PDB file of C-alpha atoms in Angstrom:
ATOM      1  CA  UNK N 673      64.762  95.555  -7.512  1.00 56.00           C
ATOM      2  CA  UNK N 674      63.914  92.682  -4.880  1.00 70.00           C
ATOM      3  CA  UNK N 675      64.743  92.626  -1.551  1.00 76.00           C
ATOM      4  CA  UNK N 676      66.608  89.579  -0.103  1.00 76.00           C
ATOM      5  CA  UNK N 677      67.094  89.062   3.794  1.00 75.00           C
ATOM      6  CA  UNK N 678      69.398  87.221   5.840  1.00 78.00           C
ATOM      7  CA  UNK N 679      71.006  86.317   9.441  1.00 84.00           C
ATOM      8  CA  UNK N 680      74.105  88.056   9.702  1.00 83.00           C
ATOM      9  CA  UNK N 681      77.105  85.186  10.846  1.00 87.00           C
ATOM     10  CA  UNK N 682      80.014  84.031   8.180  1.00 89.00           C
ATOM     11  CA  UNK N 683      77.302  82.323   5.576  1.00 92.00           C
ATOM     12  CA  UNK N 684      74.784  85.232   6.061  1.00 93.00           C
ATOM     13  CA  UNK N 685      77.872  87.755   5.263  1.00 94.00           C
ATOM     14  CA  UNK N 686      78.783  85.335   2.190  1.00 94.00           C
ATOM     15  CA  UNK N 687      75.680  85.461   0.998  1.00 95.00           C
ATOM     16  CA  UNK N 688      74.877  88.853   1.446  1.00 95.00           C
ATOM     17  CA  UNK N 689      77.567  89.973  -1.342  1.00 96.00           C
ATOM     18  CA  UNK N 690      76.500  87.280  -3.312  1.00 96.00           C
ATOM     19  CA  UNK N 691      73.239  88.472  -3.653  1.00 96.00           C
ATOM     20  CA  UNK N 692      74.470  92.348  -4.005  1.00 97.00           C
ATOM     21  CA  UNK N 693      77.091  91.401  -6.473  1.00 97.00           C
ATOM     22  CA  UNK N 694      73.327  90.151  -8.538  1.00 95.00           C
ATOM     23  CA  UNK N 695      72.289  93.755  -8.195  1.00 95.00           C
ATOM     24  CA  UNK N 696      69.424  92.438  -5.469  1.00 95.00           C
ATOM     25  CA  UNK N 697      68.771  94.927  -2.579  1.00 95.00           C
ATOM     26  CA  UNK N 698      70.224  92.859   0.704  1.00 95.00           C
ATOM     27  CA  UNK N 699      68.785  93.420   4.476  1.00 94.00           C
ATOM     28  CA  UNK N 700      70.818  91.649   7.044  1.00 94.00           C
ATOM     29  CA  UNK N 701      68.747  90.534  10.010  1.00 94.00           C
ATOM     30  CA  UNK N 702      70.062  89.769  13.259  1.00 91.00           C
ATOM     31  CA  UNK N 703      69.267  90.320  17.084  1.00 88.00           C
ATOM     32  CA  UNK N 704      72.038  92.062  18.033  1.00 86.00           C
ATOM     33  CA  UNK N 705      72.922  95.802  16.543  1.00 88.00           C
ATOM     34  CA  UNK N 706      76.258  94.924  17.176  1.00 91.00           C
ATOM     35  CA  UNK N 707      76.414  91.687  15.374  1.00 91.00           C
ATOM     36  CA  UNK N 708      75.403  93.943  12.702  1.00 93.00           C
ATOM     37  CA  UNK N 709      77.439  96.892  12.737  1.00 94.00           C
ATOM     38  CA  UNK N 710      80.744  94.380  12.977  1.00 94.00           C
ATOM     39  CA  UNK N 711      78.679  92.300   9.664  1.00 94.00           C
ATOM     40  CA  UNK N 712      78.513  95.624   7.706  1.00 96.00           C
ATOM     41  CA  UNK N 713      82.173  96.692   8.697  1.00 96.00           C
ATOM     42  CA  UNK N 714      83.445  93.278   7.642  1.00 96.00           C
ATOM     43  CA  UNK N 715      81.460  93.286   4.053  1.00 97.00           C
ATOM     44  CA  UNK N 716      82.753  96.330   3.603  1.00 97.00           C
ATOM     45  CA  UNK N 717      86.492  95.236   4.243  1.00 97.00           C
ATOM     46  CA  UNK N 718      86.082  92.347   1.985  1.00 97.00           C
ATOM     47  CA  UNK N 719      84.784  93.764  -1.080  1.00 98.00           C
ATOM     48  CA  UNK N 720      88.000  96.198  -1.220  1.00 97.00           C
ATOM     49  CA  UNK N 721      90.224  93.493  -1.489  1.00 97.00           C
ATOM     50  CA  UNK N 722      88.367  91.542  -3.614  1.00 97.00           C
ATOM     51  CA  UNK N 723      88.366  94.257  -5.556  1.00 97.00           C
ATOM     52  CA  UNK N 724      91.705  95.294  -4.805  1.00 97.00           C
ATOM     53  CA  UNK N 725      92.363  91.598  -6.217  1.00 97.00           C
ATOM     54  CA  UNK N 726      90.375  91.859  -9.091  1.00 96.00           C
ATOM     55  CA  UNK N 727      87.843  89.345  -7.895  1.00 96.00           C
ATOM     56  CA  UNK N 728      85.035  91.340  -7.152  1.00 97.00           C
ATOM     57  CA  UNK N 729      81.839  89.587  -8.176  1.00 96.00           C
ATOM     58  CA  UNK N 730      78.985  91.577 -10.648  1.00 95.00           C
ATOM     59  CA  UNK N 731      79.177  95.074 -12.785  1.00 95.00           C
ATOM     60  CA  UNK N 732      78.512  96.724  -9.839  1.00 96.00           C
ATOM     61  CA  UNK N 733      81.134  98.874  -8.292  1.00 97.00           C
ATOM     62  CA  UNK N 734      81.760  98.180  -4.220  1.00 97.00           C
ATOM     63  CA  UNK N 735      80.002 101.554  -3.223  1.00 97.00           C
ATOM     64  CA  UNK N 736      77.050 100.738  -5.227  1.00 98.00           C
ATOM     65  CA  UNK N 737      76.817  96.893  -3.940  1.00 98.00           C
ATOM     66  CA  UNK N 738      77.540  97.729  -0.414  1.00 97.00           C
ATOM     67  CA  UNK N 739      74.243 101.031  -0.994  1.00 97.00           C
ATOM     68  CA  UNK N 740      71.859  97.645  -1.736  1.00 96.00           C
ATOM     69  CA  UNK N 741      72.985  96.544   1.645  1.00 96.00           C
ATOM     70  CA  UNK N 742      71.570  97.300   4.900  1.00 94.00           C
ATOM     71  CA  UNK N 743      70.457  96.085   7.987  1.00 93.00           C
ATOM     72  CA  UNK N 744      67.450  95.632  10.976  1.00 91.00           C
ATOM     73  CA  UNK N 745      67.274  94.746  14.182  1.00 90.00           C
ATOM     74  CA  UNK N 746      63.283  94.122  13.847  1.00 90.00           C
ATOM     75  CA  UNK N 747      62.644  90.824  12.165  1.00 90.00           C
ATOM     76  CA  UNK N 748      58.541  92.034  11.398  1.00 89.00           C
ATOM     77  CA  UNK N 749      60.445  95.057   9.535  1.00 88.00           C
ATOM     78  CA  UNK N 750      62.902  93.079   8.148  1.00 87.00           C
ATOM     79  CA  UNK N 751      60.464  90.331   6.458  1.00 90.00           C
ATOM     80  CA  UNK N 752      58.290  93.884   4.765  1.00 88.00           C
ATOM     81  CA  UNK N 753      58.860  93.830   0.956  1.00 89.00           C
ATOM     82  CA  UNK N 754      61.004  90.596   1.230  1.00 92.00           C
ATOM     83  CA  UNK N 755      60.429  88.125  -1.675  1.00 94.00           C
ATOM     84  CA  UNK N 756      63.116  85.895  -0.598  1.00 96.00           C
ATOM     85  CA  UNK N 757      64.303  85.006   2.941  1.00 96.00           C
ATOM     86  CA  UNK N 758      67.662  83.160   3.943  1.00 96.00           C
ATOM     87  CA  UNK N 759      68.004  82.025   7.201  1.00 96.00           C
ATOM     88  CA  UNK N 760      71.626  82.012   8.289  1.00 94.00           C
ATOM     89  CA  UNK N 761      71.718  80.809  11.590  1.00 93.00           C
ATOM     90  CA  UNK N 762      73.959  77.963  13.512  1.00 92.00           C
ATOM     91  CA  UNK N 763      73.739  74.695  12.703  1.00 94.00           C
ATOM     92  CA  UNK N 764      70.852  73.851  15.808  1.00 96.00           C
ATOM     93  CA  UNK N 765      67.643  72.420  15.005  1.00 97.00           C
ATOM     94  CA  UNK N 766      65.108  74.019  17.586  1.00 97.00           C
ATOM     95  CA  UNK N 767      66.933  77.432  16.630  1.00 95.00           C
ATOM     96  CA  UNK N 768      66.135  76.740  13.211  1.00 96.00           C
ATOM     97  CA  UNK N 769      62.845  75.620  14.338  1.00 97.00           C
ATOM     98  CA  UNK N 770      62.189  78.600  16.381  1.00 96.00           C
ATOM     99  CA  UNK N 771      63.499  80.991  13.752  1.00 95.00           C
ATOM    100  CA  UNK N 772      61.064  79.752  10.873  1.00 97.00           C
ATOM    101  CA  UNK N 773      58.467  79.273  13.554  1.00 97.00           C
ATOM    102  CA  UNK N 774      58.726  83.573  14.461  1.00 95.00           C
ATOM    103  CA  UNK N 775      58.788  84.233   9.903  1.00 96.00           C
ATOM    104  CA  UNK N 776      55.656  81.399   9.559  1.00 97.00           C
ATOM    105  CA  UNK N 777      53.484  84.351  11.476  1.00 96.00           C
ATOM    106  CA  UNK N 778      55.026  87.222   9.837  1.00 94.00           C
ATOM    107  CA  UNK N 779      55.072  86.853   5.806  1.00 94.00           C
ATOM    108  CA  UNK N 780      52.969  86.254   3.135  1.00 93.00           C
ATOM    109  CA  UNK N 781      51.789  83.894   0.747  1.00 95.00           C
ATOM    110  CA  UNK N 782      54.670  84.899  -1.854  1.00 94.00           C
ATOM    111  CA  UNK N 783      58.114  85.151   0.038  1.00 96.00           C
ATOM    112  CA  UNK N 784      60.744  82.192  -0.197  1.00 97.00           C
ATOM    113  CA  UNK N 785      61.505  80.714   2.890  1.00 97.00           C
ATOM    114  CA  UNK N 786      64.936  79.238   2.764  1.00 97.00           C
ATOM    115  CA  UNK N 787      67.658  77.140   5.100  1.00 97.00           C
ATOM    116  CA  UNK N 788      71.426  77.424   4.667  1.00 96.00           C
ATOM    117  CA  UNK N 789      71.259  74.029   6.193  1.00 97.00           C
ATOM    118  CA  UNK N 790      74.254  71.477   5.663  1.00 94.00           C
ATOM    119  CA  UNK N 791      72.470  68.218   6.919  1.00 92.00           C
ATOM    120  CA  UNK N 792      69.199  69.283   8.457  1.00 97.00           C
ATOM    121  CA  UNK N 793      66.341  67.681   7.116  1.00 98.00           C
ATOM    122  CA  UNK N 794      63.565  69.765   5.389  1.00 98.00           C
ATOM    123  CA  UNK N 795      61.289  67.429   6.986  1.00 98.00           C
ATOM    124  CA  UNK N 796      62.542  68.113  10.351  1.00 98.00           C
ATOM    125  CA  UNK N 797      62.682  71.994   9.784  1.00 98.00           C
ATOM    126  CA  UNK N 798      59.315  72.749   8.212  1.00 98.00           C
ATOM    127  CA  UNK N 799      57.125  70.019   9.267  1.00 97.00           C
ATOM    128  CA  UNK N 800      53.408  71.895  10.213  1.00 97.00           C
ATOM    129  CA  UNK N 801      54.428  75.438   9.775  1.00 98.00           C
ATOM    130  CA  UNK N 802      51.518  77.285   8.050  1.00 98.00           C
ATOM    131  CA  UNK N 803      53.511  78.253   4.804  1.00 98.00           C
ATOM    132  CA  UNK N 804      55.411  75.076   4.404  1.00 98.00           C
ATOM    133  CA  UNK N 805      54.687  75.278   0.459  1.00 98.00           C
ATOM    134  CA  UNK N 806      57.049  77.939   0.122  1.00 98.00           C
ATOM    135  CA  UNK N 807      59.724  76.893   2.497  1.00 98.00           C
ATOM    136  CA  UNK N 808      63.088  74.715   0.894  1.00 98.00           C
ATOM    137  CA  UNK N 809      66.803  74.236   1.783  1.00 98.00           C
ATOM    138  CA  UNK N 810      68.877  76.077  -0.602  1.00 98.00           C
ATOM    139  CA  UNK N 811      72.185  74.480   0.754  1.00 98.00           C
ATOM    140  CA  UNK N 812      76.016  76.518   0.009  1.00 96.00           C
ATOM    141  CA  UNK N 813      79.533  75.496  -0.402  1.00 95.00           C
ATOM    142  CA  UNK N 814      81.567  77.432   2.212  1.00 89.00           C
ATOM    143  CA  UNK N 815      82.289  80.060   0.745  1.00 89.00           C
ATOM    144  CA  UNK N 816      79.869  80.798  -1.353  1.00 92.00           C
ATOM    145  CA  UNK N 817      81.551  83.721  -3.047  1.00 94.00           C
ATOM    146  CA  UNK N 818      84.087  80.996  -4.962  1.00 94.00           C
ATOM    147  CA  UNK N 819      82.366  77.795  -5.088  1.00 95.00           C
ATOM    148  CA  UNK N 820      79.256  78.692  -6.483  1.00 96.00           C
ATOM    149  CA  UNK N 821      77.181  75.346  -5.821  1.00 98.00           C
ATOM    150  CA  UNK N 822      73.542  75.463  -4.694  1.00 98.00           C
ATOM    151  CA  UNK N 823      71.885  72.345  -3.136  1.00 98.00           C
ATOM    152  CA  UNK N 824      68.378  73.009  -3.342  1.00 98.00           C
ATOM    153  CA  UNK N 825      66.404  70.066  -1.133  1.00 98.00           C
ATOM    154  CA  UNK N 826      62.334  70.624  -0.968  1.00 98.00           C
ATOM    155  CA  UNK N 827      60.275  69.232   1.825  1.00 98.00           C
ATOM    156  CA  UNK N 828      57.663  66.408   0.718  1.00 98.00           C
ATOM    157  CA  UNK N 829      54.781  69.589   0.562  1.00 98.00           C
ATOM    158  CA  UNK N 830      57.179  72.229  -0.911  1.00 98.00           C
ATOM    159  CA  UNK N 831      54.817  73.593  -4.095  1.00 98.00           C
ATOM    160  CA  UNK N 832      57.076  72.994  -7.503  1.00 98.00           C
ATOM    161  CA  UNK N 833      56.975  76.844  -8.221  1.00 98.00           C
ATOM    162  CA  UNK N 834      59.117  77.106  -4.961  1.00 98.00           C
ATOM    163  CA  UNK N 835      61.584  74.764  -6.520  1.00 98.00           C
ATOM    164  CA  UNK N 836      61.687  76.869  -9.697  1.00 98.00           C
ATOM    165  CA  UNK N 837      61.493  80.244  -8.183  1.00 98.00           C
ATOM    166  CA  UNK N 838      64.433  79.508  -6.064  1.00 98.00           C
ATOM    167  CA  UNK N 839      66.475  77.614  -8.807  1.00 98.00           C
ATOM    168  CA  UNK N 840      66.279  80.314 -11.365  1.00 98.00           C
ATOM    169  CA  UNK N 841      67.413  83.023  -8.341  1.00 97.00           C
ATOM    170  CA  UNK N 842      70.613  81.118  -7.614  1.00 97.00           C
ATOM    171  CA  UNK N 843      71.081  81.001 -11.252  1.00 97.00           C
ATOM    172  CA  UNK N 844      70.572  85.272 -11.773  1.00 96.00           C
ATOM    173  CA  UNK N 845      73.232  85.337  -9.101  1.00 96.00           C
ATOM    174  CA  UNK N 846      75.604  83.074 -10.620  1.00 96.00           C
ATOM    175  CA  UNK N 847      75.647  80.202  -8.210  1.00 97.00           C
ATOM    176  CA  UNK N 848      75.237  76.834  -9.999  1.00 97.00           C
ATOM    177  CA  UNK N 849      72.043  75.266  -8.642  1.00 98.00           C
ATOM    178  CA  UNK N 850      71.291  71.470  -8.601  1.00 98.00           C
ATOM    179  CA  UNK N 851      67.757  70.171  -7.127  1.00 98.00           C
ATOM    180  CA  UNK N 852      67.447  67.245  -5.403  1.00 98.00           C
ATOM    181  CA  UNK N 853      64.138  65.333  -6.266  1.00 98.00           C
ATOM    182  CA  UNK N 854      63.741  64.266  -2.756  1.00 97.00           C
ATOM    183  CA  UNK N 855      65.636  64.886   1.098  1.00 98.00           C
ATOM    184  CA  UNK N 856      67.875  62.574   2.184  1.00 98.00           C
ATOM    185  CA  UNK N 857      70.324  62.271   4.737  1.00 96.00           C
ATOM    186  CA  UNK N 858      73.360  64.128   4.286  1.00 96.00           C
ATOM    187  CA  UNK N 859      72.237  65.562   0.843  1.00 98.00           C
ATOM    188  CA  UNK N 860      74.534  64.907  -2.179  1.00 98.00           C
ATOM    189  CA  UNK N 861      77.526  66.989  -1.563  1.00 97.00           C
ATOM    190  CA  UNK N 862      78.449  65.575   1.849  1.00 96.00           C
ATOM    191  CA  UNK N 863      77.231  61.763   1.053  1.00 97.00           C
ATOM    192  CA  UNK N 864      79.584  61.897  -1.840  1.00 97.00           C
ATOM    193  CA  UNK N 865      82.452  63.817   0.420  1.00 96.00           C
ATOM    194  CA  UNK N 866      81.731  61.292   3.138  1.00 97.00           C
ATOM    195  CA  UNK N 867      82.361  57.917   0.700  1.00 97.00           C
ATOM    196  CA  UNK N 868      85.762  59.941   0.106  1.00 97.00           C
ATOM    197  CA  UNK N 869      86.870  60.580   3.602  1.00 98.00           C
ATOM    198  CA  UNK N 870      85.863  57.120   4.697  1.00 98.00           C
ATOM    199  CA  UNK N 871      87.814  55.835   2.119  1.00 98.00           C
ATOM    200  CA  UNK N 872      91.035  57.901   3.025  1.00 98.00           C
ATOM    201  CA  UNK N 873      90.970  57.012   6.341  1.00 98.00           C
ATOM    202  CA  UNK N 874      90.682  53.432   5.814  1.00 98.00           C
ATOM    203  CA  UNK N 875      93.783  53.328   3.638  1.00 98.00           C
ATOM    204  CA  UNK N 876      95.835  55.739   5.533  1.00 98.00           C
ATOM    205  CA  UNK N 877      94.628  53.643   8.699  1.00 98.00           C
ATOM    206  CA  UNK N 878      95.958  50.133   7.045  1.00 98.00           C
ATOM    207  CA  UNK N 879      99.226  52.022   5.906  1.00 98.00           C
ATOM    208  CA  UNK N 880      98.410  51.814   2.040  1.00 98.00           C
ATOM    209  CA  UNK N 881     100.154  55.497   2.512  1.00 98.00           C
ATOM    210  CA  UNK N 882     100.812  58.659   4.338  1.00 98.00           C
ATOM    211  CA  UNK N 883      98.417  60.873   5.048  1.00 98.00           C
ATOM    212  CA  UNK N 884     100.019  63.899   2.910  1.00 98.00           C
ATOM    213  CA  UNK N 885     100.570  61.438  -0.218  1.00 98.00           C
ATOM    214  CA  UNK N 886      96.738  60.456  -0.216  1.00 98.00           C
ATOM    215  CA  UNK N 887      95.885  64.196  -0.124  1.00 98.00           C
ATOM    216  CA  UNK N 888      98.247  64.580  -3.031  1.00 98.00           C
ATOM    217  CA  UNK N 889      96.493  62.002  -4.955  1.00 98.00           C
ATOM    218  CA  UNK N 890      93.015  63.973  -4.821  1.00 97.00           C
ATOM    219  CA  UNK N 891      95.200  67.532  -5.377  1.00 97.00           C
ATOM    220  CA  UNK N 892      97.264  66.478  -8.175  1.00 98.00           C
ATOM    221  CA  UNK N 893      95.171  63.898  -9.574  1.00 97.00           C
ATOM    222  CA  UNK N 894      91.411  63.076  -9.146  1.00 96.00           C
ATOM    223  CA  UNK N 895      90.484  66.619  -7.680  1.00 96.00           C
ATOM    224  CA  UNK N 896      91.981  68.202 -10.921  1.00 96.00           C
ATOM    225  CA  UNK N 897      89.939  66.230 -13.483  1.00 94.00           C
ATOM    226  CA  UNK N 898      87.157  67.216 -10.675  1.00 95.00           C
ATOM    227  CA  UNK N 899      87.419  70.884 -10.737  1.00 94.00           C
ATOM    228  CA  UNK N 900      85.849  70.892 -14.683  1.00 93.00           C
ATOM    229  CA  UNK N 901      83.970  67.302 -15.347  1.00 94.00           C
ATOM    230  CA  UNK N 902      82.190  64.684 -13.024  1.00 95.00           C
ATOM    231  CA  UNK N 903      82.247  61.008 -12.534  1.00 94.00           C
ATOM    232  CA  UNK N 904      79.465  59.975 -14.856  1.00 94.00           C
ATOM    233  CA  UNK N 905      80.769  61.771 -17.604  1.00 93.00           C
ATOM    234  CA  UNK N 906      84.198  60.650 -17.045  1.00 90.00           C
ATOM    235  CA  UNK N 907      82.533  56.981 -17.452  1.00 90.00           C
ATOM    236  CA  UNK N 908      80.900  58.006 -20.368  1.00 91.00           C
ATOM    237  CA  UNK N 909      84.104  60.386 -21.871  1.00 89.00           C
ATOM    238  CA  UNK N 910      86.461  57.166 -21.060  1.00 85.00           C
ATOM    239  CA  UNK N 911      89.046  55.934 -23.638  1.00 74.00           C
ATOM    240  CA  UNK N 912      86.302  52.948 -24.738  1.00 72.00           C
ATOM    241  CA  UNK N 913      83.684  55.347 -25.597  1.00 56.00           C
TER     242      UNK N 913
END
């Protein structure tokens, strides 16, 4: 099987089990051993009660998910034999920056590289690095164990077969991928969150209604027809046809 490799925080963790619940061999990068030790410990914790709960992801049992699973301390060892890389860290651009800087000298012309980024740019992240055809922002719902969406946002030069490669891999791990034909600020999720929250404030703000009955009305009303069908097919599914 592949090996997959990632920055150890919350999404790195997340994804981590994602990927061993797919039956992919995991290697969890970070700089500190004891950032990783903790990282294992915690993974470990998690899949018992998930399975304890009977929510454990995959046909894999937890000792044989958390055997695809280790960790390095060396990112030159870490990147060895990696086809796919998923960089994990906080949400700071010339950390990013640096990060992808440090892989764009170490890997080859076939590995993935990818951002858990929630607003950064592709642009701004990739911009001149050397392998910047195989570098794209594959983008997760917090936490990715439940919500299985997967915005995947290429740079302007990201090669189509990046796209593709990286679509059908969040689809063998049962996330649902969508690809957006272009960056743009704020991606899709948030823009659309955004129009929502703006929207709630405003009306809670003129006193149209309390804060916890507008929360109700996306709980117990839009956010239900939400959880299973979209806006545009609710247009086109409406009662005139």
């Amino acid at each position: 099987s592949v090996i997959y490799f990632l920055f150890s925080g919350l999404i790195g963790r997340s994804w981590a089990m994602v990927f061993a619940a797919g039956g992919f061999k995991v290697k969890l990068y970070d700089v500190a051993q004891e950032q990783l030790t903790s990282a294992l410990e915690n993974i470990r914790k998690q899949m018992k009660e998930l399975e304890e709960s009977g929510f454990l992801k995959g046909t894999l049992s937890v000792e044989q998910q958390l055997a695809l699973i280790s960790t390095c301390a060396d990112l030159k060892a870490a990147v060895e034999g990696a086809t796919f890389i998923q960089e994990c860290t906080p949400e700071n651009l010339e950390l990013k920056k640096k990060i992808f800087g440090q892989l764009d000298l170490v890997v080859g012309d076939n590995v993935i590289l990818s951002s858990s980024t929630s607003c950064l740019l592709p642009s701004k992240l990739f911009t001149g690095l050397k392998h910047v055809k195989q570098c794209i922002v594959s983008h997760p719902v917090n936490p990715p164990y439940f919500v299985p969406l997967v915005e995947i946002v290429p740079h302007p030069e990201t090669d189509p077969s990046t796209i593709e490669r990286t679509y059908a891999l969040m689809k063998k791990i049962g996330q649902s991928p969508v690809k957006l034909n272009r960056e743009i600020e704020g991606f899709v999720l948030n823009r659309l969150q955004y129009a929502v929250i703006s929207e709630a404030w405003r009306l809670v703000g003129e006193g149209v209604m309390s804060p916890t009955d507008l929360d109700l009305v996306m709980s117990d009303g839009l956010g239900m027809r939400y959880a299973f069908i979209g806006p545009l097919e609710t247009m086109h599914l409406n009662a005139e046809g």
